[in-house]
PDB file of C-alpha atoms in Angstrom:
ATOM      1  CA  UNK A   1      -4.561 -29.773  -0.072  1.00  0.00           C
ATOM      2  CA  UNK A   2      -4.733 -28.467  -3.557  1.00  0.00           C
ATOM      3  CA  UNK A   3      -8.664 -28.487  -3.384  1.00  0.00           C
ATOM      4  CA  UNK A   4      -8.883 -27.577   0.203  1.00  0.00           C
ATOM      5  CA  UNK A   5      -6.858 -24.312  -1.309  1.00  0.00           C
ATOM      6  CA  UNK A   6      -8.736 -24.089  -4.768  1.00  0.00           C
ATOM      7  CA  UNK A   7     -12.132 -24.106  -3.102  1.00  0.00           C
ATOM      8  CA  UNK A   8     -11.170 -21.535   0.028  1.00  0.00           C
ATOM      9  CA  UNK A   9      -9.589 -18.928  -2.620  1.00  0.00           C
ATOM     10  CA  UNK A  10     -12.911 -19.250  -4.902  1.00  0.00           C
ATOM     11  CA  UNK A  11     -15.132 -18.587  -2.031  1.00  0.00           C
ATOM     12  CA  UNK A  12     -13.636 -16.754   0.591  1.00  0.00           C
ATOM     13  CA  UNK A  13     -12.362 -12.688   0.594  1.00  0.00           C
ATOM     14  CA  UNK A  14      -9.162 -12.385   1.487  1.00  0.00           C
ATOM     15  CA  UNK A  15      -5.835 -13.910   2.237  1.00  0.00           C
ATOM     16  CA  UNK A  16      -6.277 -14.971   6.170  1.00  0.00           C
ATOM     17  CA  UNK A  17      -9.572 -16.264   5.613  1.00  0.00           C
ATOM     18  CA  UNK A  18      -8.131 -18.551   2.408  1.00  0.00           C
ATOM     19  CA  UNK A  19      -5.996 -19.884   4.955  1.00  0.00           C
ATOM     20  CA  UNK A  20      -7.772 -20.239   7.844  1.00  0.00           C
ATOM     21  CA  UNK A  21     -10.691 -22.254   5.103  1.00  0.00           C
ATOM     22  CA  UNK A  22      -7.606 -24.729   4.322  1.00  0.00           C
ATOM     23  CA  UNK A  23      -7.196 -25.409   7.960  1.00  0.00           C
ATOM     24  CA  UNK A  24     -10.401 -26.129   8.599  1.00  0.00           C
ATOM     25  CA  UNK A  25     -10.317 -28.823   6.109  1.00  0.00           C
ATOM     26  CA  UNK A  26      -7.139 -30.230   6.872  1.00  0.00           C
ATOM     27  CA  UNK A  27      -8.220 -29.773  10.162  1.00  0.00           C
ATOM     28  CA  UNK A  28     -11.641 -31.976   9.185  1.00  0.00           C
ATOM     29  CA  UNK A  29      -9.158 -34.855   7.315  1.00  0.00           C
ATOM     30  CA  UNK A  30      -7.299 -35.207  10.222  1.00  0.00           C
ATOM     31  CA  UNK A  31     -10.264 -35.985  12.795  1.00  0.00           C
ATOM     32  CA  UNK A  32     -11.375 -38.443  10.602  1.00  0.00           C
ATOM     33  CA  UNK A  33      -8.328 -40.301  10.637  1.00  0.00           C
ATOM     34  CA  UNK A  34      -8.100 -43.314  13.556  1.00  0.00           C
ATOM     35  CA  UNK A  35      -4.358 -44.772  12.838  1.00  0.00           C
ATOM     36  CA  UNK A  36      -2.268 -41.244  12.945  1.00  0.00           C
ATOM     37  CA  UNK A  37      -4.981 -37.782  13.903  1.00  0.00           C
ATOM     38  CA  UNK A  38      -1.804 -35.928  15.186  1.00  0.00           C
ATOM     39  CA  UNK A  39       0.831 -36.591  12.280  1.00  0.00           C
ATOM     40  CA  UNK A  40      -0.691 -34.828   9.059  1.00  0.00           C
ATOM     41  CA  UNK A  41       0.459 -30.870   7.961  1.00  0.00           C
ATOM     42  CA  UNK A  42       2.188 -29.292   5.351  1.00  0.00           C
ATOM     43  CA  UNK A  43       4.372 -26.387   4.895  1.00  0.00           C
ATOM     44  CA  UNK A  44       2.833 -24.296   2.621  1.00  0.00           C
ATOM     45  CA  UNK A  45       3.346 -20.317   1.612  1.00  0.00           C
ATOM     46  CA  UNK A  46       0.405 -18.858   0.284  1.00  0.00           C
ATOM     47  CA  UNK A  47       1.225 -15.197  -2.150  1.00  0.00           C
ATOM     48  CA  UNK A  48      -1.668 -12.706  -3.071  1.00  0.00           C
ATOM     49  CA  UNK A  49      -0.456 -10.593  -5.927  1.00  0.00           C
ATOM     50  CA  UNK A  50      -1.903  -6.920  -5.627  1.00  0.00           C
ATOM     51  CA  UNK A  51      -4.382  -5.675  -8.363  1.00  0.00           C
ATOM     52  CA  UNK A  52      -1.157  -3.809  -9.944  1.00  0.00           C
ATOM     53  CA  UNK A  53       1.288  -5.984  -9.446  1.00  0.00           C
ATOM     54  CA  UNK A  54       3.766  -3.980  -7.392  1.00  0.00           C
ATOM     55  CA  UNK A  55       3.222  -5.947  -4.079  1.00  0.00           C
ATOM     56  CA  UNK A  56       2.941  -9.350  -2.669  1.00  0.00           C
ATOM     57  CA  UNK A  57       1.008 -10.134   0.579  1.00  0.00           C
ATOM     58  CA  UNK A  58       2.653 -13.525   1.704  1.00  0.00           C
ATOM     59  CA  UNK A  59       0.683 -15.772   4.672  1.00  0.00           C
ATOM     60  CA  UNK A  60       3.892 -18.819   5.550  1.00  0.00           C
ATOM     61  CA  UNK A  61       3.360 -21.649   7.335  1.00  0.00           C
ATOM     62  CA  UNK A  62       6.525 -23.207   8.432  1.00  0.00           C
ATOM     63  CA  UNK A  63       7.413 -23.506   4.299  1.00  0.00           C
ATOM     64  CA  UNK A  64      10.805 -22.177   3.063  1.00  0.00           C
ATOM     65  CA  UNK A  65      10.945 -18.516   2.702  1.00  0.00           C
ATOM     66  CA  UNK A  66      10.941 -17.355  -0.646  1.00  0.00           C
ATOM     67  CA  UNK A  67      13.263 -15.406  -2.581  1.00  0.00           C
ATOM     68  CA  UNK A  68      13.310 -12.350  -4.101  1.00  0.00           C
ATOM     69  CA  UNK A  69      15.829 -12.126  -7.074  1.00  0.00           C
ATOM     70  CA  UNK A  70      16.487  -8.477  -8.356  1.00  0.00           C
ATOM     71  CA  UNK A  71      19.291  -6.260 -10.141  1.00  0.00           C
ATOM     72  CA  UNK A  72      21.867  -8.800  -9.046  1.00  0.00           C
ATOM     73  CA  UNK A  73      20.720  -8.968  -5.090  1.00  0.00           C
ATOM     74  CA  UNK A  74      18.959 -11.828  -3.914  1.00  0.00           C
ATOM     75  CA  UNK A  75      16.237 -11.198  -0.994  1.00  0.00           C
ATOM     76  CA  UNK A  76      14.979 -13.669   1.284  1.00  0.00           C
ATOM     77  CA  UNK A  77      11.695 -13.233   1.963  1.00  0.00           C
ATOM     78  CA  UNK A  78      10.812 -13.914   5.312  1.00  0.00           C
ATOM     79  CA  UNK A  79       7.840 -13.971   7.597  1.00  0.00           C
ATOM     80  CA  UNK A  80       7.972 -11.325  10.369  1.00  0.00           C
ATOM     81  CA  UNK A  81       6.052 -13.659  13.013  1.00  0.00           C
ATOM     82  CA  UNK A  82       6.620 -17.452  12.046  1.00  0.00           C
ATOM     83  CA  UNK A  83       3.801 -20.044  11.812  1.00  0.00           C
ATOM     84  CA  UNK A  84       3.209 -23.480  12.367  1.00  0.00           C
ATOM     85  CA  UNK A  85       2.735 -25.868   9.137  1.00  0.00           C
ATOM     86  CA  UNK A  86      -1.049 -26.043   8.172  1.00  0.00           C
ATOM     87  CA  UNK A  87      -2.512 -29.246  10.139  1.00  0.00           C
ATOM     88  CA  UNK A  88      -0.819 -27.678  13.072  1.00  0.00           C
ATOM     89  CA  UNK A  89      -3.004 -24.634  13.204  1.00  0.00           C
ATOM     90  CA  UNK A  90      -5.000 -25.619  16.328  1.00  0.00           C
ATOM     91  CA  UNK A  91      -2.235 -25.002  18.788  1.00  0.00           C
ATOM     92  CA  UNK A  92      -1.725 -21.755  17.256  1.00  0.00           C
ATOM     93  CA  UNK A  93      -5.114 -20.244  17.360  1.00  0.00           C
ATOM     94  CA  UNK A  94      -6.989 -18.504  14.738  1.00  0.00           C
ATOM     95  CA  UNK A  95      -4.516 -14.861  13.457  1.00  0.00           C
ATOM     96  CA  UNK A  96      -2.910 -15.495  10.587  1.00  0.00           C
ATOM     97  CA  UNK A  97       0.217 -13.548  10.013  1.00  0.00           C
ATOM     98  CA  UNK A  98       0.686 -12.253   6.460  1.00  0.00           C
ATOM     99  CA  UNK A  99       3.515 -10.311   5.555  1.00  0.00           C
ATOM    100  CA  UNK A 100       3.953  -7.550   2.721  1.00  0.00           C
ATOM    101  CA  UNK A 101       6.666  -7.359   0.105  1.00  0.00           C
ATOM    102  CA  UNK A 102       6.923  -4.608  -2.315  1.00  0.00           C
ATOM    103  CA  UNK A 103       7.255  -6.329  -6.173  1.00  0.00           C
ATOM    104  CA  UNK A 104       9.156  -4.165  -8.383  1.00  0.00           C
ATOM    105  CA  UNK A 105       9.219  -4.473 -11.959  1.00  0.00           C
ATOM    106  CA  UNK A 106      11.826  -7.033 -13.445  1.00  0.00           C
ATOM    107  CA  UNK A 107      12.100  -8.801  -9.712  1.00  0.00           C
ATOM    108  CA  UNK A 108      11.467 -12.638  -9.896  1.00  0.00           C
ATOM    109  CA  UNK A 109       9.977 -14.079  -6.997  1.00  0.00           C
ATOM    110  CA  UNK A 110      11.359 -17.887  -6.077  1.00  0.00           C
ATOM    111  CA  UNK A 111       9.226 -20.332  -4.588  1.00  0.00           C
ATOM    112  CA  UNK A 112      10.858 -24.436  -3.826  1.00  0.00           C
ATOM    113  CA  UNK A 113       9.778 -27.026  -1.257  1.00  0.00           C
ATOM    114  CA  UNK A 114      12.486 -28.148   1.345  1.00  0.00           C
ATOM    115  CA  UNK A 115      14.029 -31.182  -0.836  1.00  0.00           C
ATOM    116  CA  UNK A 116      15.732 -28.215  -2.880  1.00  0.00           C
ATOM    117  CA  UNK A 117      17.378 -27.009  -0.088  1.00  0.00           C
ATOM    118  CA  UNK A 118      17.548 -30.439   1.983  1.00  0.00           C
ATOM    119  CA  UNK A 119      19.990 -31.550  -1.116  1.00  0.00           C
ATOM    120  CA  UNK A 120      22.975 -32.429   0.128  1.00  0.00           C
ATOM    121  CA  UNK A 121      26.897 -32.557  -1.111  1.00  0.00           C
ATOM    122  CA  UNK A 122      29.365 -35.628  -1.003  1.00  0.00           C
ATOM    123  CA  UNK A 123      30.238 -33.848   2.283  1.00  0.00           C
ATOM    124  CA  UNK A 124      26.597 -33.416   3.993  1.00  0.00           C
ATOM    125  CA  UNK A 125      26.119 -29.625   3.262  1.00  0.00           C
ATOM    126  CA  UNK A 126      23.320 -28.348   2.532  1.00  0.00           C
ATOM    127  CA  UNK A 127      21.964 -26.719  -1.075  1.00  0.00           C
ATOM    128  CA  UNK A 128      21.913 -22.975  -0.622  1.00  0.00           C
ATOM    129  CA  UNK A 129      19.829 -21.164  -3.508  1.00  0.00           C
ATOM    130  CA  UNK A 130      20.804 -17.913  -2.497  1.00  0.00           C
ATOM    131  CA  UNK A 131      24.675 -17.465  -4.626  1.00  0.00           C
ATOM    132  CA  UNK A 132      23.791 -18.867  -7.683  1.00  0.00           C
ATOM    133  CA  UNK A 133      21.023 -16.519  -7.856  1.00  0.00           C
ATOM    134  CA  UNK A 134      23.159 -13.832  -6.765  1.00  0.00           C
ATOM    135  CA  UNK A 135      24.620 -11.309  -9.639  1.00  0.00           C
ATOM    136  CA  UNK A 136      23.580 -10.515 -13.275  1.00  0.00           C
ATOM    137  CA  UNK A 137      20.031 -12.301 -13.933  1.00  0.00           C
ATOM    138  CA  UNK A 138      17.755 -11.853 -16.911  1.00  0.00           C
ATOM    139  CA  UNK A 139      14.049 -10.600 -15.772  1.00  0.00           C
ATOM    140  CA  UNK A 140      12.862 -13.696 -16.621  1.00  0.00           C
ATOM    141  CA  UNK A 141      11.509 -16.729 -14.530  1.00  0.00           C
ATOM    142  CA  UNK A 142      12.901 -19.713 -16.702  1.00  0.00           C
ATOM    143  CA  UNK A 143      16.217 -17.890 -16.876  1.00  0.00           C
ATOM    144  CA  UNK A 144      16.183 -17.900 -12.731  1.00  0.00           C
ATOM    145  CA  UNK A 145      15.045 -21.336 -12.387  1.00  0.00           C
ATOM    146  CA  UNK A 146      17.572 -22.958 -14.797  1.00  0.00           C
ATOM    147  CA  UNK A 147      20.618 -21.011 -13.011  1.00  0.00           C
ATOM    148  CA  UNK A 148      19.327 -22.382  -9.321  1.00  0.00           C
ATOM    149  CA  UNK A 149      19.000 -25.976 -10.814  1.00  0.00           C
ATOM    150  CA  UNK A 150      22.363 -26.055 -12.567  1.00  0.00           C
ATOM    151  CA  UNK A 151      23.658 -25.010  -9.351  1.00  0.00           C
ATOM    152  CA  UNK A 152      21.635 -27.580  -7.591  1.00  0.00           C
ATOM    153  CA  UNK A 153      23.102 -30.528 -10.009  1.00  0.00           C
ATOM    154  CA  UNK A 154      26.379 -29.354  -9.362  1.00  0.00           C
ATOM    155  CA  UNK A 155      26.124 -29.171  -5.515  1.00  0.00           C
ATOM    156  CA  UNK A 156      24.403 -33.013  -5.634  1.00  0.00           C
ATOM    157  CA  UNK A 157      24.000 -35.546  -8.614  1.00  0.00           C
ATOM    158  CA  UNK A 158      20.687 -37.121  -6.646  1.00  0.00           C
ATOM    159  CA  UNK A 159      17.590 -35.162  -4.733  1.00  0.00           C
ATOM    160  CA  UNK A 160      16.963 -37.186  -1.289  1.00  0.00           C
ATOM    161  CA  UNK A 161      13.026 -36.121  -1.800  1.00  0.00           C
ATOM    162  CA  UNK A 162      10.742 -34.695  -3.576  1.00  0.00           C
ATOM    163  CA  UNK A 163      11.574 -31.291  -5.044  1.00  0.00           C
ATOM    164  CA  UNK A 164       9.577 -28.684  -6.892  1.00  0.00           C
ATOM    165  CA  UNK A 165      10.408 -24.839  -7.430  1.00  0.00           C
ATOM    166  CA  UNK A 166       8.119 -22.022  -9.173  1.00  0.00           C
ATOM    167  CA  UNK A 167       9.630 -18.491  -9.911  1.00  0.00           C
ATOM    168  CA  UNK A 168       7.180 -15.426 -11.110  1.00  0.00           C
ATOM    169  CA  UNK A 169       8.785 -12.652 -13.197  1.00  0.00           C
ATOM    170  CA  UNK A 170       6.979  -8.795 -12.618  1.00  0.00           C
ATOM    171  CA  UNK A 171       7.311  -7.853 -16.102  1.00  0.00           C
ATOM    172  CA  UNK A 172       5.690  -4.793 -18.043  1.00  0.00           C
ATOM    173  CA  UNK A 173       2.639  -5.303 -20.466  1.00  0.00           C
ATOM    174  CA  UNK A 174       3.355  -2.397 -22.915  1.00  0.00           C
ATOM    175  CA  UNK A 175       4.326   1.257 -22.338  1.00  0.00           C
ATOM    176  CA  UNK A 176       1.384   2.261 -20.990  1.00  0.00           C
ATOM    177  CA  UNK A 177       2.500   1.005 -17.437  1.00  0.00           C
ATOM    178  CA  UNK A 178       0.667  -1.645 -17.364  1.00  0.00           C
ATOM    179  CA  UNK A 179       2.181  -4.639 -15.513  1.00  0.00           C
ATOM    180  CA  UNK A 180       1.766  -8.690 -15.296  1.00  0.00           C
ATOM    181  CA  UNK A 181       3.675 -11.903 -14.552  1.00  0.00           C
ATOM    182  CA  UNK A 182       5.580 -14.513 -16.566  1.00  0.00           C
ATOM    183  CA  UNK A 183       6.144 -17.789 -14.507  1.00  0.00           C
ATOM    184  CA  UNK A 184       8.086 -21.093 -15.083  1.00  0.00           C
ATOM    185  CA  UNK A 185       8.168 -24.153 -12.747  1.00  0.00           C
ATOM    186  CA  UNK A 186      10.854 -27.491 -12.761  1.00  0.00           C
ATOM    187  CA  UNK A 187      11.643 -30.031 -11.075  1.00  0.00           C
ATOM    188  CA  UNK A 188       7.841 -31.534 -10.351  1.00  0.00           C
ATOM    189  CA  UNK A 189       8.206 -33.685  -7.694  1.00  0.00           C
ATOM    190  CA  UNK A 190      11.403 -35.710  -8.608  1.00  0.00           C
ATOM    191  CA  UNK A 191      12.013 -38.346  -5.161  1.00  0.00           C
TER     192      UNK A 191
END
């Protein structure tokens, strides 16, 4: 997948056509496949950053909507029109929805596969990210990861699957308005 997606963004111009290029190849594994053609996709959300920074143009296939962690408020990020996983794409057909999200400076954008919020308690509930993210943050992407995964250690003491999270900081450059990204990533696929 990681190829599939390395190759399409290198050669192809814009966000739809990245992921209608990682389709294609999934698309291409799976027909080769005799024992199981029908059973392979992934969830996957796939972010453009604007050439300034201020917005994100978001394409999500069935993944876990992002968040969007700002001045205390926590934003879930999610697609207007939902789409199927990638693998799944065929019985779709070919649009790609991709959704905008304005970026402002100091916001940290959260990204995590299901098993983050697939953890479950003693009692079956399910890992919420969305309080502990919720009130007085610093700008700043390890800060927001390491509050979410305290709160996830507290909520369970063991992951069911595997669980990895990415958060992107918009922070300034200097004072001449300039703008760019700080980013931090944990839990790297713990089963």
């Amino acid at each position: 997948m990681l190829g599939s997606f390395h190759a399409a963004a290198l050669q192809l111009p814009d966000l739809p056509a990245i992921v209608r290029g990682v389709e294609v190849q999934l698309q291409d594994v799976k027909s080769r496949q005799e024992d199981a053609p029908y059973e392979d996709f992934v969830t996957a959300v796939v972010v453009e950053v604007s050439p300034d920074h201020s917005v994100l143009r978001m394409a999500n296939r069935g993944h876990p909507a992002p968040l969007m962690v700002h001045e205390g408020e926590v934003t879930v990020l999610e697609p207007e029109e939902p789409s199927l996983p990638l693998g799944l794409g065929d019985l779709a057909g070919p649009d790609v929805p991709v959704d905008e999200f304005e970026w402002p400076l100091g916001a940290t954008l959260v990204m995590f596969t299901d098993g983050i919020i697939e953890a479950r308690d003693r009692n079956g509930v399910f890992f919420d990210p969305v309080p502990p993210l919720t009130g007085p943050l610093p700008p700043n992407p390890g800060a927001v990861l390491d509050t979410m995964l305290a709160a996830l250690f507290r909520h369970t003491r063991e992951l069911g699957d595997d669980a990895a999270a990415l958060a992107i900081t918009h922070v300034p450059v200097d004072g001449s308005g300039a703008s760019t990204a700080e980013s931090a990533d944990g839990l790297s696929a713990i089963s």
